[in-house]
mmCIF file of C-alpha atoms in Angstrom:
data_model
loop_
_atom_site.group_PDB
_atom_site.id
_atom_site.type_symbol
_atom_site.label_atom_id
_atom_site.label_comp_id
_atom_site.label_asym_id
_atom_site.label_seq_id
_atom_site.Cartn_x
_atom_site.Cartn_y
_atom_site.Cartn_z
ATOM 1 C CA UNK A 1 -11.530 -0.530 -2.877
ATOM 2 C CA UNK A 2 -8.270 -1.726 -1.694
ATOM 3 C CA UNK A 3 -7.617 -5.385 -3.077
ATOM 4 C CA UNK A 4 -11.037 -5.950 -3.010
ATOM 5 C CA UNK A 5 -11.665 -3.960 0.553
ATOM 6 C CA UNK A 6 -13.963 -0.935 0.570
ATOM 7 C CA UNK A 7 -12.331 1.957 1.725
ATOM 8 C CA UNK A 8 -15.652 4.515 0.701
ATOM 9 C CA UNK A 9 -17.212 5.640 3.954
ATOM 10 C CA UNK A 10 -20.365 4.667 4.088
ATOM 11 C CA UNK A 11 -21.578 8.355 5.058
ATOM 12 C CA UNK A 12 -20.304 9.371 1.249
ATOM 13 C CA UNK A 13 -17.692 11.205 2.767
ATOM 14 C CA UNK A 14 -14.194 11.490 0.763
ATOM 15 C CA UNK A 15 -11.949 8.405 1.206
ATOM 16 C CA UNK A 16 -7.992 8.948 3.237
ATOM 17 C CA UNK A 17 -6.234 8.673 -0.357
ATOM 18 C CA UNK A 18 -2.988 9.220 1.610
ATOM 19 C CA UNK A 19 -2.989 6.035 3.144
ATOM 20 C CA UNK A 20 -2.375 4.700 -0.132
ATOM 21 C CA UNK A 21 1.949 5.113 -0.378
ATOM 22 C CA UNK A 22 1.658 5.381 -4.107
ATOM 23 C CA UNK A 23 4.746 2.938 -4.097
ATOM 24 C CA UNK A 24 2.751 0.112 -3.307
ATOM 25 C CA UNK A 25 0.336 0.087 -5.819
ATOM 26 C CA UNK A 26 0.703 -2.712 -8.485
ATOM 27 C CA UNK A 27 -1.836 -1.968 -10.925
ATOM 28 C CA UNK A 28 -5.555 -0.151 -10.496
ATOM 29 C CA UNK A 29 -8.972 -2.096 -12.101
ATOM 30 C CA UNK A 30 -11.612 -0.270 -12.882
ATOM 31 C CA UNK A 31 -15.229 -1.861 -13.225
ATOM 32 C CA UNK A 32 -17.141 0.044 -15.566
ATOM 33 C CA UNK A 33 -21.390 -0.333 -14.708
ATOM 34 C CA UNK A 34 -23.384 -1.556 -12.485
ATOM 35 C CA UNK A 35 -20.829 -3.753 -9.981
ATOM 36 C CA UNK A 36 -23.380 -3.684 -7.396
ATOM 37 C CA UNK A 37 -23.606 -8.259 -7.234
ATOM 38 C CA UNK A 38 -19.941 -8.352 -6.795
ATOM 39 C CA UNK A 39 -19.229 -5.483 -4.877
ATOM 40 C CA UNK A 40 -22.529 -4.141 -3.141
ATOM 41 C CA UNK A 41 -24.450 -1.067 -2.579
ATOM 42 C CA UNK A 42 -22.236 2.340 -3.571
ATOM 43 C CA UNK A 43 -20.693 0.341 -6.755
ATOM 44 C CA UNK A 44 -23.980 0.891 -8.653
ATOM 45 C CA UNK A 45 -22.355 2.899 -11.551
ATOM 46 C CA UNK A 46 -18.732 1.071 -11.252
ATOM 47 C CA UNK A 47 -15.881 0.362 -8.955
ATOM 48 C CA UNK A 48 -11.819 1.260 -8.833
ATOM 49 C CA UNK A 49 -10.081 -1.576 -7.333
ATOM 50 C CA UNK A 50 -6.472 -0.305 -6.349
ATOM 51 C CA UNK A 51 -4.202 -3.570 -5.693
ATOM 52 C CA UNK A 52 -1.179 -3.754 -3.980
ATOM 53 C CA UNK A 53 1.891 -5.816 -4.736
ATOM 54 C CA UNK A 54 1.802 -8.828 -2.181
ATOM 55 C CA UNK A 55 4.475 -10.410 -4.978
ATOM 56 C CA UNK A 56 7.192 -12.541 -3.073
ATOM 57 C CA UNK A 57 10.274 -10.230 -4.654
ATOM 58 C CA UNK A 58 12.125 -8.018 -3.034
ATOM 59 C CA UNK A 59 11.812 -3.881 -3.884
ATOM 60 C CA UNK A 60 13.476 -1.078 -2.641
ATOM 61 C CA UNK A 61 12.514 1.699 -3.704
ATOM 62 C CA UNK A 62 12.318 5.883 -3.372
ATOM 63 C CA UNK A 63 11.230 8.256 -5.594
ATOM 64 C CA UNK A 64 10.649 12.636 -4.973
ATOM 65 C CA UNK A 65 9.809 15.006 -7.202
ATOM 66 C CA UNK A 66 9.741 19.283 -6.579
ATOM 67 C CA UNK A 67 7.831 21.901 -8.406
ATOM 68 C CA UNK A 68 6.592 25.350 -7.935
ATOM 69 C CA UNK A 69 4.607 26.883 -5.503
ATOM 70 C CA UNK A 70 6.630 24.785 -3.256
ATOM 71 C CA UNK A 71 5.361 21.225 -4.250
ATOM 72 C CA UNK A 72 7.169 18.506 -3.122
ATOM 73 C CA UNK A 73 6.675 14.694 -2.533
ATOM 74 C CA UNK A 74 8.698 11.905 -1.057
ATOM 75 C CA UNK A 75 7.183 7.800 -1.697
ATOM 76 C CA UNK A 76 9.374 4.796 -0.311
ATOM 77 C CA UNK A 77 8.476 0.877 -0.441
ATOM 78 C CA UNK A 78 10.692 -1.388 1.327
ATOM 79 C CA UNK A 79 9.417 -5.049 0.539
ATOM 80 C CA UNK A 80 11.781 -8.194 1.404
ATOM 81 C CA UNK A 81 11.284 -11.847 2.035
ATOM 82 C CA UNK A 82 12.535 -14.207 4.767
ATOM 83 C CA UNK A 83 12.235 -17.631 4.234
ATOM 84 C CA UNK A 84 8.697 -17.820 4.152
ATOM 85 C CA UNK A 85 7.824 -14.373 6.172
ATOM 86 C CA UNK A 86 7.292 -11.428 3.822
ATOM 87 C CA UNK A 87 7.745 -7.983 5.677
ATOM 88 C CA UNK A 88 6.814 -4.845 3.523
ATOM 89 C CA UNK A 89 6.803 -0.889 4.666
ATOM 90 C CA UNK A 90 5.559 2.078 2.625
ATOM 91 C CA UNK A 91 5.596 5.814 3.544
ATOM 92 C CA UNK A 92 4.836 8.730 2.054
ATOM 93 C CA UNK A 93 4.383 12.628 2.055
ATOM 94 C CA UNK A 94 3.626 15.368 0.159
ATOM 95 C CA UNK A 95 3.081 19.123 0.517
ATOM 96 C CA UNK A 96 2.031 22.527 -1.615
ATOM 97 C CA UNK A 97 1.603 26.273 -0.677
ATOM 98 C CA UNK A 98 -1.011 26.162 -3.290
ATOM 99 C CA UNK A 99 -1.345 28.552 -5.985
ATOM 100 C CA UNK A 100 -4.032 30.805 -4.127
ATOM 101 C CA UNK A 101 -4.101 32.355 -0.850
ATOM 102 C CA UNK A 102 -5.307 30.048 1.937
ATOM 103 C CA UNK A 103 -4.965 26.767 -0.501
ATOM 104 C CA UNK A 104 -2.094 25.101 1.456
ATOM 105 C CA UNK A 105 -2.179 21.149 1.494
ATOM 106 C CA UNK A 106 -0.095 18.446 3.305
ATOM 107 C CA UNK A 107 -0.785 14.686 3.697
ATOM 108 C CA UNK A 108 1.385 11.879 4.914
ATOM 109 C CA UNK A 109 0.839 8.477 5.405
ATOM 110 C CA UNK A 110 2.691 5.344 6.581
ATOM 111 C CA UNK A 111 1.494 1.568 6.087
ATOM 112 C CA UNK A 112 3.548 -1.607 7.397
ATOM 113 C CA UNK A 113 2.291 -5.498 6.515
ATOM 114 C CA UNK A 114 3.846 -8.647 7.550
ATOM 115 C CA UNK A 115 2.621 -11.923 6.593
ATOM 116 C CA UNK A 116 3.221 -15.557 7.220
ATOM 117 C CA UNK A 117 3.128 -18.112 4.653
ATOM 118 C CA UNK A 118 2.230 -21.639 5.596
ATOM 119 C CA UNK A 119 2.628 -23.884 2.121
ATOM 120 C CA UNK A 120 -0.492 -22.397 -0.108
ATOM 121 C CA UNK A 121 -2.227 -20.687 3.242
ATOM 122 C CA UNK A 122 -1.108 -17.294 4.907
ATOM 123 C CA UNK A 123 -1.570 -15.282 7.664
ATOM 124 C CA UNK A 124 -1.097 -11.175 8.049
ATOM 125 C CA UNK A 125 -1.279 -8.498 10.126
ATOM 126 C CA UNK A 126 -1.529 -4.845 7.943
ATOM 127 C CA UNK A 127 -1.530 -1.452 10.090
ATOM 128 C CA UNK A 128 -1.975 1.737 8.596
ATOM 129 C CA UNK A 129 -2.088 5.643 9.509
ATOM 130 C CA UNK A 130 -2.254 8.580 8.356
ATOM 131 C CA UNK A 131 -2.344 12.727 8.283
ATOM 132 C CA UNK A 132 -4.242 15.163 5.971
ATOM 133 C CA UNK A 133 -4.639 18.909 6.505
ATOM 134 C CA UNK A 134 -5.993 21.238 3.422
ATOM 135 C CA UNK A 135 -6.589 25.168 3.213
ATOM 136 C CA UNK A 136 -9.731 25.837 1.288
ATOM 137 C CA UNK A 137 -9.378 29.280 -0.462
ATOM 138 C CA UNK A 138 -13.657 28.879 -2.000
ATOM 139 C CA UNK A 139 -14.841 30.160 -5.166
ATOM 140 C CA UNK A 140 -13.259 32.391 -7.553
ATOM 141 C CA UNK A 141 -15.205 35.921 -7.068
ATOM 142 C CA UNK A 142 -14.899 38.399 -8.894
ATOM 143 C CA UNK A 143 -16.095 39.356 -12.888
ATOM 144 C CA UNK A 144 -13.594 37.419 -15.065
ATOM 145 C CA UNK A 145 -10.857 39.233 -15.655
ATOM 146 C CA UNK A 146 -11.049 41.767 -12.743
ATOM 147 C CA UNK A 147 -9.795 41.581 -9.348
ATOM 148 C CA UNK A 148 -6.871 39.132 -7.977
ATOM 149 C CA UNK A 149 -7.734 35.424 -8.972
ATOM 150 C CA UNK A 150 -5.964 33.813 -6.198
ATOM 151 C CA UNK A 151 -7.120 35.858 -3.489
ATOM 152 C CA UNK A 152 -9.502 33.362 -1.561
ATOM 153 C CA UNK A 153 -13.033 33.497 -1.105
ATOM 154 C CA UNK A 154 -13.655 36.288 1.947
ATOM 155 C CA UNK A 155 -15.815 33.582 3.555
ATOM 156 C CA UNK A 156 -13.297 31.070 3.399
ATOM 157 C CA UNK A 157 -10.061 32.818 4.511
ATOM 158 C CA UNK A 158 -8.662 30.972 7.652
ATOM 159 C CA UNK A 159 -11.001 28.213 6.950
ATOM 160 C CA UNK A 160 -9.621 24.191 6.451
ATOM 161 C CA UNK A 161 -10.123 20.297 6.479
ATOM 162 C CA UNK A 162 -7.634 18.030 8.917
ATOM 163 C CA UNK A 163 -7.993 14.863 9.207
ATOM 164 C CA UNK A 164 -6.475 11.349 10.760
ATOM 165 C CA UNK A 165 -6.811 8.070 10.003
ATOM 166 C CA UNK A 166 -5.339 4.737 11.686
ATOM 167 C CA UNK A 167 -6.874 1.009 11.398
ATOM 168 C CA UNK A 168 -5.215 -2.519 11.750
ATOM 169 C CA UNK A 169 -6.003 -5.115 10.027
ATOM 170 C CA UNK A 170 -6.084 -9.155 10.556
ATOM 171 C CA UNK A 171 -6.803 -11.493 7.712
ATOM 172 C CA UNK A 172 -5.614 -15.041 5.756
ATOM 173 C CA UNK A 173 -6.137 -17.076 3.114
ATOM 174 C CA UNK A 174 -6.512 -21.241 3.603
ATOM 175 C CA UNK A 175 -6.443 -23.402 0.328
ATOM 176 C CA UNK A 176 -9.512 -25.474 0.407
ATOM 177 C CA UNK A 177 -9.306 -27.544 -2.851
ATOM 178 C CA UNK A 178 -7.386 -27.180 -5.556
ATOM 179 C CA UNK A 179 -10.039 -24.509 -7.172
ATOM 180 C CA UNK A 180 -11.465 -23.141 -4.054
ATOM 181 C CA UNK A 181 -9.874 -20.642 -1.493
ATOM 182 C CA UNK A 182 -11.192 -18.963 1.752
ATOM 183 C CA UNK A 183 -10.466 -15.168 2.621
ATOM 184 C CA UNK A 184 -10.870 -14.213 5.934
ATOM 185 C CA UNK A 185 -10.370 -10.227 6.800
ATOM 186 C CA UNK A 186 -10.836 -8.730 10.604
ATOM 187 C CA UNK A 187 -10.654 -4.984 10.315
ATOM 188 C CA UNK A 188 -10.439 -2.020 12.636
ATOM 189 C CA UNK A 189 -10.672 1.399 11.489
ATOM 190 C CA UNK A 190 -10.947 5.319 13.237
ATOM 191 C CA UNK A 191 -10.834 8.367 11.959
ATOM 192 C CA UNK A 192 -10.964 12.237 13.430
ATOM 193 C CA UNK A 193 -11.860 14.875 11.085
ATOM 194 C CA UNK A 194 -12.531 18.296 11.615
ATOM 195 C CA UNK A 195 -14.154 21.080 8.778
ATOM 196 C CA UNK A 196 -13.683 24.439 10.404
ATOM 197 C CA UNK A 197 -14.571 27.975 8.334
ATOM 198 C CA UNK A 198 -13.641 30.593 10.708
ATOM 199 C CA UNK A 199 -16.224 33.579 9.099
ATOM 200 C CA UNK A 200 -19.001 31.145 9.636
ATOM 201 C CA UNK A 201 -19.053 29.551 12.697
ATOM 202 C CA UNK A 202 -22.225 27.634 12.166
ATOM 203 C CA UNK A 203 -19.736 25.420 9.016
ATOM 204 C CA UNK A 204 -16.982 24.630 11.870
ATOM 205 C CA UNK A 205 -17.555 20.493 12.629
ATOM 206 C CA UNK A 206 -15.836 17.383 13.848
ATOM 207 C CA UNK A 207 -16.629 14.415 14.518
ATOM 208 C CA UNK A 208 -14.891 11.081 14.883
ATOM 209 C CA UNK A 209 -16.146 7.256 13.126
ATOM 210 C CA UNK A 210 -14.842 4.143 13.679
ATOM 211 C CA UNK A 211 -15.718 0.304 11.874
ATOM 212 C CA UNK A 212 -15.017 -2.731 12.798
ATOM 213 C CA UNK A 213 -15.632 -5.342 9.722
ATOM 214 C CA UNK A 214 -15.409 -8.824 9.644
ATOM 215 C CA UNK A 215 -15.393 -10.473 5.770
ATOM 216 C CA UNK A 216 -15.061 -13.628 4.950
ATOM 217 C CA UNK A 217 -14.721 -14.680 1.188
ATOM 218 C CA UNK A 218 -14.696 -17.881 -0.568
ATOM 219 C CA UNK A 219 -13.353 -17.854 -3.929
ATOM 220 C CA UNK A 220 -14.246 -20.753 -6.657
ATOM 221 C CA UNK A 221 -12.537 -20.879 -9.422
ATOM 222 C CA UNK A 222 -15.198 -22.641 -12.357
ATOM 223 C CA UNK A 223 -12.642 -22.410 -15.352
ATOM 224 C CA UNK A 224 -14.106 -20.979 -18.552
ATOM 225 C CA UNK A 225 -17.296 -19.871 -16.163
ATOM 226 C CA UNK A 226 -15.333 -17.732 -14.516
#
């Protein structure tokens, strides 16, 4: 989940971890067991709640790192307040040759979110997007060993995963009491992806999903009952 949002497609399908700029992550929970009450179906053996920094200070910040086989990643986070509008944009790419034949990967991602503070309530608007493409090289064949270990798999030479992912979303939080809050979140999501294996046309597929979710929360806070 993304502060508290799931981001697991509902077909079991992998989620778009690049639209995650690692920059703007604050801190990760994890939920070990079943978290199925709080969470719902999916988060039967646990859930990893990543949560972003929404703090009202302002960060500036880049960070790249390089390695072999080409490896190379660039994260930025530009967060600043005005008055009582906080504006925050976070980007990031990253890119291998991979360290077998046909096991290239690149992703990149953007995310923008501006939001309007009224007293205890806000408003915000969050848009998102983002780019993965990844070689898949198969199996290590041959007796152990033998043979060239980063030759790919014959049946996977030429073959890959792309895929795209953009989604807005609308949300606020009004101050009901002084122990109870509402959450209100209005999302839109798409995605393409496309699986194509070149020596087997009957693996080549894509197909395109899209979600709209509306989820309203209302959060009580009952002291030492938690």
């Amino acid at each position: 989940l993304i502060n508290g949002q799931r981001i697991t497609p509902i077909d079991s399908s992998s989620p778009a971890w690049e639209m995650i700029p690692v920059e703007s992550i604050e801190r990760i929970e994890i939920t070990k067991g079943g978290a199925g009450v709080q969470y719902g179906n999916g988060a039967t053996g646990g859930a990893i709640n990543i949560v972003t920094n929404e703090s009202f200070q302002n960060i500036n910040h880049v960070s790249a790192s390089y390695g072999s086989f080409n490896t190379h990643t660039l994260n930025a986070l530009a967060q600043n307040k005005f008055n009582d509008t906080l504006f925050k944009v976070a980007a990031n790419t990253e890119h291998t040759n991979g360290w077998r034949e046909n096991s290239a990967a690149t992703a990149y991602a953007a995310n923008a979110r501006l939001t309007q503070f009224f007293g205890e309530n806000s408003v915000y608007l969050d848009v998102f997007g983002s780019h993965r493409y990844s070689q898949s090289p198969g199996g290590v064949v041959g007796q152990v060993g033998q043979g060239n270990a980063q030759a790919a798999k014959w049946n996977n030479v030429g073959s890959f995963f792309e895929g795209e992912n953009y989604g807005a979303t609308l949300g606020g939080v009004m101050q009901l009491a002084s122990n109870t809050e509402l959450v209100t979140d209005l999302s839109y999501k798409t995605a393409n992806l496309t699986y194509e294996e070149p020596k087997t046309p009957d693996n080549n597929n894509t197909y395109t999903r899209w979600s709209i979710v509306f989820s309203p929360r209302l959060k009580m806070d009952f002291n030492k009952f938690g």
